[in-house]
XYZ file of N, CA, C and O in Angstrom:
516
model
N 4.898 -14.134 -8.640
C 4.119 -14.682 -9.716
C 4.878 -14.599 -11.035
O 5.512 -15.528 -11.430
N 4.792 -13.458 -11.696
C 5.432 -13.314 -12.983
C 6.441 -12.186 -12.939
O 6.308 -11.256 -12.192
N 7.435 -12.298 -13.804
C 8.469 -11.279 -13.870
C 8.192 -10.399 -15.070
O 8.236 -10.847 -16.190
N 7.896 -9.117 -14.823
C 7.552 -8.196 -15.897
C 8.347 -6.906 -15.750
O 7.822 -5.829 -15.860
N 9.633 -7.009 -15.493
C 10.405 -5.825 -15.141
C 10.994 -5.094 -16.342
O 11.807 -4.213 -16.165
N 10.605 -5.421 -17.550
C 11.185 -4.760 -18.709
C 10.583 -3.386 -18.950
O 9.474 -3.088 -18.573
N 11.375 -2.529 -19.597
C 10.864 -1.227 -20.004
C 11.038 -0.145 -18.959
O 11.481 -0.372 -17.845
N 10.690 1.049 -19.380
C 10.765 2.224 -18.511
C 9.357 2.668 -18.149
O 8.405 2.425 -18.872
N 9.248 3.371 -17.035
C 7.958 3.913 -16.620
C 7.809 5.315 -17.195
O 8.707 5.843 -17.839
N 6.677 5.939 -16.936
C 6.419 7.296 -17.402
C 7.359 8.296 -16.743
O 7.578 9.382 -17.261
N 7.944 7.943 -15.612
C 8.868 8.827 -14.907
C 10.294 8.713 -15.421
O 11.180 9.403 -14.929
N 10.527 7.834 -16.391
C 11.869 7.628 -16.913
C 12.689 6.659 -16.091
O 13.861 6.453 -16.357
N 12.084 6.066 -15.092
C 12.765 5.095 -14.236
C 12.511 3.690 -14.762
O 11.559 3.462 -15.512
N 13.346 2.754 -14.349
C 13.033 1.361 -14.637
C 11.698 1.027 -13.993
O 11.341 1.568 -12.943
N 10.969 0.106 -14.591
C 9.625 -0.212 -14.107
C 9.646 -0.726 -12.674
O 8.780 -0.377 -11.871
N 10.654 -1.541 -12.332
C 10.689 -2.079 -10.970
C 11.006 -1.000 -9.937
O 10.508 -1.032 -8.820
N 11.806 0.000 -10.294
C 12.109 1.092 -9.364
C 10.867 1.969 -9.162
O 10.557 2.370 -8.037
N 10.155 2.261 -10.244
C 8.926 3.047 -10.128
C 7.893 2.299 -9.286
O 7.197 2.900 -8.457
N 7.794 0.981 -9.478
C 6.858 0.174 -8.693
C 7.240 0.188 -7.218
O 6.381 0.269 -6.342
N 8.531 0.121 -6.923
C 8.998 0.188 -5.537
C 8.658 1.536 -4.910
O 8.164 1.599 -3.784
N 8.910 2.616 -5.632
C 8.661 3.956 -5.091
C 7.173 4.210 -4.826
O 6.835 5.061 -4.007
N 6.301 3.479 -5.488
C 4.866 3.655 -5.276
C 4.449 3.278 -3.854
O 3.423 3.758 -3.366
N 5.228 2.467 -3.175
C 4.876 2.024 -1.825
C 5.470 2.888 -0.715
O 5.118 2.721 0.446
N 6.374 3.797 -1.023
C 7.056 4.580 0.004
C 6.046 5.469 0.729
O 5.435 6.340 0.120
N 5.866 5.294 2.049
C 4.827 6.045 2.752
C 5.264 7.410 3.276
O 4.454 8.136 3.823
N 6.509 7.799 3.137
C 7.007 9.032 3.733
C 6.667 10.239 2.874
O 6.909 10.246 1.679
N 6.137 11.277 3.505
C 5.859 12.568 2.865
C 5.009 12.421 1.602
O 5.200 13.170 0.644
N 4.130 11.493 1.573
C 3.220 11.266 0.445
C 3.948 10.947 -0.858
O 3.380 11.104 -1.942
N 5.189 10.484 -0.786
C 5.940 10.150 -1.996
C 5.230 9.047 -2.770
O 5.057 9.139 -3.986
N 4.821 7.991 -2.074
C 4.139 6.879 -2.734
C 2.833 7.301 -3.377
O 2.511 6.883 -4.493
N 2.087 8.146 -2.690
C 0.815 8.628 -3.229
C 1.031 9.432 -4.506
O 0.370 9.206 -5.518
N 1.996 10.337 -4.489
C 2.262 11.187 -5.652
C 2.766 10.353 -6.821
O 2.284 10.496 -7.953
N 3.700 9.459 -6.571
C 4.247 8.634 -7.643
C 3.183 7.692 -8.190
O 3.092 7.487 -9.404
N 2.354 7.129 -7.314
C 1.278 6.241 -7.776
C 0.319 6.980 -8.698
O -0.072 6.464 -9.751
N -0.062 8.178 -8.329
C -0.982 8.952 -9.162
C -0.336 9.299 -10.505
O -0.979 9.193 -11.558
N 0.936 9.691 -10.491
C 1.628 9.998 -11.752
C 1.680 8.769 -12.651
O 1.425 8.859 -13.858
N 1.998 7.620 -12.084
C 2.074 6.388 -12.876
C 0.710 6.039 -13.456
O 0.595 5.702 -14.636
N -0.330 6.134 -12.648
C -1.665 5.770 -13.120
C -2.135 6.710 -14.227
O -2.716 6.270 -15.219
N -1.863 7.998 -14.087
C -2.333 8.969 -15.070
C -1.519 8.921 -16.356
O -2.081 8.976 -17.450
N -0.194 8.791 -16.248
C 0.644 8.928 -17.431
C 1.067 7.626 -18.079
O 1.316 7.601 -19.277
N 1.211 6.572 -17.336
C 1.750 5.332 -17.881
C 0.624 4.353 -18.175
O 0.088 3.719 -17.275
N 0.277 4.212 -19.438
C -0.841 3.341 -19.821
C -0.388 1.964 -20.295
O -1.216 1.091 -20.488
N 0.914 1.750 -20.481
C 1.367 0.496 -21.071
C 2.150 -0.399 -20.118
O 2.244 -1.597 -20.359
N 2.730 0.127 -19.072
C 3.586 -0.653 -18.194
C 2.754 -1.342 -17.119
O 2.359 -0.728 -16.134
N 2.502 -2.610 -17.307
C 1.643 -3.384 -16.402
C 2.214 -3.455 -14.987
O 1.483 -3.318 -14.005
N 3.527 -3.652 -14.861
C 4.138 -3.792 -13.531
C 3.976 -2.524 -12.708
O 3.509 -2.571 -11.566
N 4.336 -1.400 -13.270
C 4.245 -0.140 -12.534
C 2.795 0.217 -12.227
O 2.481 0.665 -11.119
N 1.896 0.015 -13.182
C 0.477 0.343 -12.951
C -0.128 -0.545 -11.866
O -0.857 -0.071 -11.009
N 0.177 -1.844 -11.907
C -0.361 -2.753 -10.898
C 0.080 -2.335 -9.501
O -0.732 -2.221 -8.581
N 1.375 -2.094 -9.340
C 1.880 -1.735 -8.010
C 1.393 -0.353 -7.575
O 1.199 -0.117 -6.384
N 1.169 0.556 -8.518
C 0.618 1.869 -8.165
C -0.802 1.724 -7.622
O -1.147 2.310 -6.593
N -1.631 0.928 -8.305
C -2.997 0.716 -7.823
C -3.004 -0.028 -6.492
O -3.749 0.332 -5.572
N -2.173 -1.059 -6.372
C -2.149 -1.825 -5.127
C -1.648 -0.957 -3.969
O -2.146 -1.059 -2.844
N -0.695 -0.078 -4.237
C -0.198 0.828 -3.214
C -1.289 1.783 -2.740
O -1.454 2.007 -1.533
N -2.030 2.355 -3.685
C -3.127 3.252 -3.305
C -4.174 2.526 -2.472
O -4.665 3.055 -1.466
N -4.510 1.310 -2.866
C -5.500 0.542 -2.113
C -4.973 0.152 -0.732
O -5.721 0.179 0.252
N -3.690 -0.192 -0.645
C -3.100 -0.540 0.645
C -3.101 0.657 1.589
O -3.423 0.539 2.772
N -2.784 1.822 1.067
C -2.817 3.021 1.898
C -4.253 3.381 2.293
O -4.488 3.864 3.406
N -5.211 3.135 1.416
C -6.615 3.373 1.756
C -7.061 2.435 2.879
O -7.778 2.852 3.802
N -6.630 1.181 2.822
C -6.940 0.238 3.900
C -6.325 0.730 5.209
O -6.959 0.656 6.272
N -5.116 1.250 5.150
C -4.471 1.796 6.346
C -5.264 2.949 6.935
O -5.408 3.050 8.158
N -5.802 3.815 6.088
C -6.603 4.944 6.572
C -7.882 4.452 7.222
O -8.283 4.935 8.292
N -8.541 3.470 6.606
C -9.773 2.924 7.183
C -9.491 2.275 8.530
O -10.249 2.476 9.499
N -8.411 1.513 8.620
C -8.066 0.883 9.899
C -7.718 1.925 10.956
O -8.039 1.750 12.135
N -7.084 3.013 10.544
C -6.793 4.110 11.475
C -8.093 4.690 12.032
O -8.195 4.946 13.238
N -9.081 4.893 11.175
C -10.365 5.435 11.626
C -11.032 4.468 12.607
O -11.597 4.901 13.626
N -10.950 3.177 12.342
C -11.545 2.184 13.242
C -10.864 2.231 14.613
O -11.532 2.226 15.652
N -9.534 2.303 14.621
C -8.809 2.357 15.891
C -9.145 3.645 16.643
O -9.317 3.642 17.865
N -9.251 4.750 15.928
C -9.606 6.014 16.589
C -11.037 5.955 17.144
O -11.326 6.559 18.182
N -11.911 5.201 16.497
C -13.257 5.003 17.032
C -13.195 4.235 18.350
O -13.912 4.573 19.302
N -12.327 3.225 18.412
C -12.153 2.468 19.664
C -11.612 3.390 20.755
O -12.076 3.354 21.906
N -10.640 4.246 20.408
C -10.127 5.211 21.379
C -11.221 6.169 21.842
O -11.302 6.507 23.028
N -12.041 6.637 20.914
C -13.138 7.541 21.282
C -14.129 6.871 22.201
O -14.608 7.471 23.167
N -14.452 5.607 21.916
C -15.361 4.862 22.783
C -14.739 4.657 24.157
O -15.434 4.734 25.187
N -13.427 4.420 24.198
C -12.756 4.235 25.484
C -12.750 5.526 26.281
O -12.942 5.513 27.503
N -12.564 6.641 25.601
C -12.573 7.929 26.298
C -13.963 8.245 26.820
O -14.121 8.760 27.932
N -14.997 7.927 26.023
C -16.367 8.195 26.459
C -16.758 7.312 27.638
O -17.486 7.742 28.532
N -16.253 6.081 27.650
C -16.574 5.150 28.728
C -15.611 5.285 29.902
O -15.813 4.638 30.929
N -14.562 6.086 29.736
C -13.536 6.252 30.761
C -12.984 4.895 31.188
O -12.858 4.593 32.373
N -12.636 4.080 30.159
C -12.210 2.709 30.406
C -10.738 2.534 30.052
O -10.344 2.659 28.884
N -9.938 2.228 31.046
C -8.522 1.972 30.829
C -8.295 0.683 30.051
O -7.365 0.588 29.255
N -9.142 -0.310 30.283
C -9.008 -1.586 29.593
C -9.266 -1.424 28.097
O -8.532 -1.966 27.265
N -10.278 -0.654 27.747
C -10.587 -0.416 26.336
C -9.484 0.415 25.678
O -9.176 0.215 24.504
N -8.885 1.328 26.431
C -7.755 2.091 25.897
C -6.574 1.164 25.591
O -5.896 1.329 24.582
N -6.328 0.204 26.466
C -5.249 -0.741 26.235
C -5.535 -1.606 25.011
O -4.647 -1.865 24.205
N -6.782 -2.028 24.850
C -7.169 -2.795 23.664
C -6.963 -1.956 22.410
O -6.448 -2.438 21.394
N -7.348 -0.691 22.457
C -7.142 0.208 21.325
C -5.670 0.380 20.992
O -5.289 0.385 19.815
N -4.834 0.517 22.022
C -3.396 0.658 21.805
C -2.816 -0.602 21.172
O -2.032 -0.526 20.215
N -3.183 -1.763 21.684
C -2.688 -3.022 21.119
C -3.181 -3.213 19.683
O -2.438 -3.702 18.829
N -4.414 -2.810 19.435
C -4.958 -2.884 18.074
C -4.179 -1.968 17.141
O -3.862 -2.341 16.009
N -3.844 -0.769 17.615
C -3.075 0.178 16.806
C -1.681 -0.369 16.489
O -1.208 -0.264 15.362
N -1.014 -0.978 17.483
C 0.304 -1.580 17.259
C 0.196 -2.709 16.239
O 1.032 -2.824 15.332
N -0.829 -3.527 16.350
C -1.043 -4.626 15.411
C -1.263 -4.101 13.993
O -0.694 -4.625 13.032
N -2.062 -3.051 13.855
C -2.324 -2.453 12.542
C -1.032 -1.886 11.959
O -0.717 -2.106 10.784
N -0.266 -1.153 12.760
C 0.987 -0.569 12.272
C 1.980 -1.640 11.828
O 2.593 -1.525 10.764
N 2.134 -2.673 12.625
C 3.073 -3.743 12.262
C 2.608 -4.493 11.017
O 3.424 -4.847 10.157
N 1.309 -4.727 10.907
C 0.772 -5.403 9.721
C 0.957 -4.580 8.456
O 1.374 -5.105 7.412
N 0.685 -3.280 8.547
C 0.883 -2.411 7.385
C 2.356 -2.306 7.020
O 2.713 -2.327 5.836
N 3.208 -2.186 8.018
C 4.645 -2.110 7.750
C 5.137 -3.386 7.072
O 5.895 -3.324 6.093
N 4.710 -4.530 7.566
C 5.110 -5.802 6.962
C 4.605 -5.901 5.522
O 5.346 -6.337 4.627
N 3.372 -5.499 5.280
C 2.816 -5.552 3.919
C 3.565 -4.615 2.984
O 3.871 -4.975 1.845
N 3.887 -3.412 3.450
C 4.602 -2.445 2.612
C 6.010 -2.941 2.290
O 6.445 -2.882 1.134
N 6.724 -3.448 3.284
C 8.085 -3.948 3.046
C 8.058 -5.133 2.087
O 8.852 -5.207 1.138
N 7.111 -6.060 2.293
C 7.015 -7.230 1.422
C 6.683 -6.812 -0.004
O 7.281 -7.317 -0.969
N 5.751 -5.871 -0.163
C 5.384 -5.406 -1.502
C 6.527 -4.641 -2.154
O 6.714 -4.742 -3.371
N 7.296 -3.890 -1.383
C 8.472 -3.199 -1.931
C 9.475 -4.206 -2.489
O 10.033 -4.002 -3.576
N 9.706 -5.273 -1.755
C 10.652 -6.300 -2.207
C 10.152 -6.949 -3.488
O 10.907 -7.097 -4.460
N 8.893 -7.332 -3.520
C 8.335 -7.967 -4.718
C 8.332 -7.012 -5.909
O 8.588 -7.413 -7.037
N 8.030 -5.746 -5.671
C 8.018 -4.767 -6.759
C 9.422 -4.587 -7.324
O 9.596 -4.526 -8.548
N 10.424 -4.496 -6.461
C 11.788 -4.308 -6.939
C 12.295 -5.539 -7.687
O 13.111 -5.421 -8.595
N 11.803 -6.715 -7.314
C 12.171 -7.945 -8.026
C 11.457 -8.052 -9.369
O 11.754 -8.940 -10.151
N 10.517 -7.152 -9.624
C 9.789 -7.180 -10.893
C 8.664 -8.188 -10.908
O 8.217 -8.603 -11.978
N 8.175 -8.578 -9.745
C 7.109 -9.575 -9.654
C 5.795 -8.908 -9.306
O 5.760 -7.913 -8.583
N 4.727 -9.500 -9.823
C 3.387 -9.054 -9.448
C 2.890 -9.999 -8.373
O 2.616 -11.164 -8.635
N 2.814 -9.501 -7.146
C 2.296 -10.266 -6.024
C 1.002 -9.615 -5.579
O 0.979 -8.436 -5.239
N -0.075 -10.377 -5.589
C -1.383 -9.837 -5.227
C -1.646 -10.042 -3.740
O -1.643 -11.166 -3.250
N -1.863 -8.939 -3.050
C -2.318 -9.020 -1.668
C -3.760 -9.512 -1.675
O -4.479 -9.300 -2.652
N -4.205 -10.162 -0.605
C -5.595 -10.627 -0.575
C -6.576 -9.474 -0.773
O -6.381 -8.378 -0.259
N -7.589 -9.701 -1.530
C -8.693 -8.795 -1.854
C -8.228 -7.620 -2.713
O -8.665 -7.476 -3.854
N -7.336 -6.774 -2.217
C -6.976 -5.569 -2.969
C -6.097 -5.902 -4.171
O -6.058 -5.147 -5.139
N -5.394 -7.024 -4.153
C -4.560 -7.419 -5.280
C -5.376 -7.701 -6.525
O -4.987 -7.330 -7.636
N -6.514 -8.350 -6.348
C -7.386 -8.623 -7.503
C -7.988 -7.335 -8.051
O -8.144 -7.205 -9.266
N -8.345 -6.414 -7.172
C -8.852 -5.114 -7.636
C -7.770 -4.372 -8.419
O -8.020 -3.833 -9.494
N -6.569 -4.351 -7.894
C -5.457 -3.657 -8.557
C -5.149 -4.302 -9.905
O -4.867 -3.606 -10.882
N -5.223 -5.616 -9.966
C -4.960 -6.318 -11.224
C -6.001 -5.967 -12.275
O -5.668 -5.726 -13.437
N -7.247 -5.915 -11.868
C -8.306 -5.568 -12.806
C -8.217 -4.122 -13.284
O -8.446 -3.815 -14.457
N -7.862 -3.233 -12.402
C -7.792 -1.803 -12.749
C -6.547 -1.469 -13.550
O -6.518 -0.463 -14.251
N -5.497 -2.276 -13.439
C -4.239 -1.938 -14.108
C -4.193 -2.376 -15.560
O -3.242 -2.063 -16.270
N -5.182 -3.082 -16.028
C -5.184 -3.547 -17.437
C -5.517 -2.445 -18.382
O -6.096 -1.487 -18.202
C-alpha cells in the first residue's frame, strides 16, 4: 500500500526492521517486541501497525490451535481414526496458512509497506493511530 519506512522505532531500530521483528514467532520474540513497540512508540505508524497486526495474527493462531485440539479431543472421545486424520490435515493447513501469512507480512514490513490482512488488518490500522 504505502511506504512509511522513515524514522526510528522506540527500540532504536529502523522502523521497517522493528516491524519485521514483530512477526518473529520464535521464543516469544515477536510478542515481546510488539508489546514494547505498542507501549513505547506512539508516533511511528509503520511499527505500531505491524505490532498490532502481529499480535492479532498470533491470537488467530492460538484460536485456530484450540479449534484443532477440540477436533482431536472429539476424535479421541469417538475413537475415530477418520476424524483424527481430518484433525491432522486441518492442523497442517492451519500451520501452512499461518507460516505463509507470517512470511508475507515479514516481507511487507521490511519493505516499509502497510499491508492489511483480511479482518485483522483493519483492526490493527484503527488501533495503531
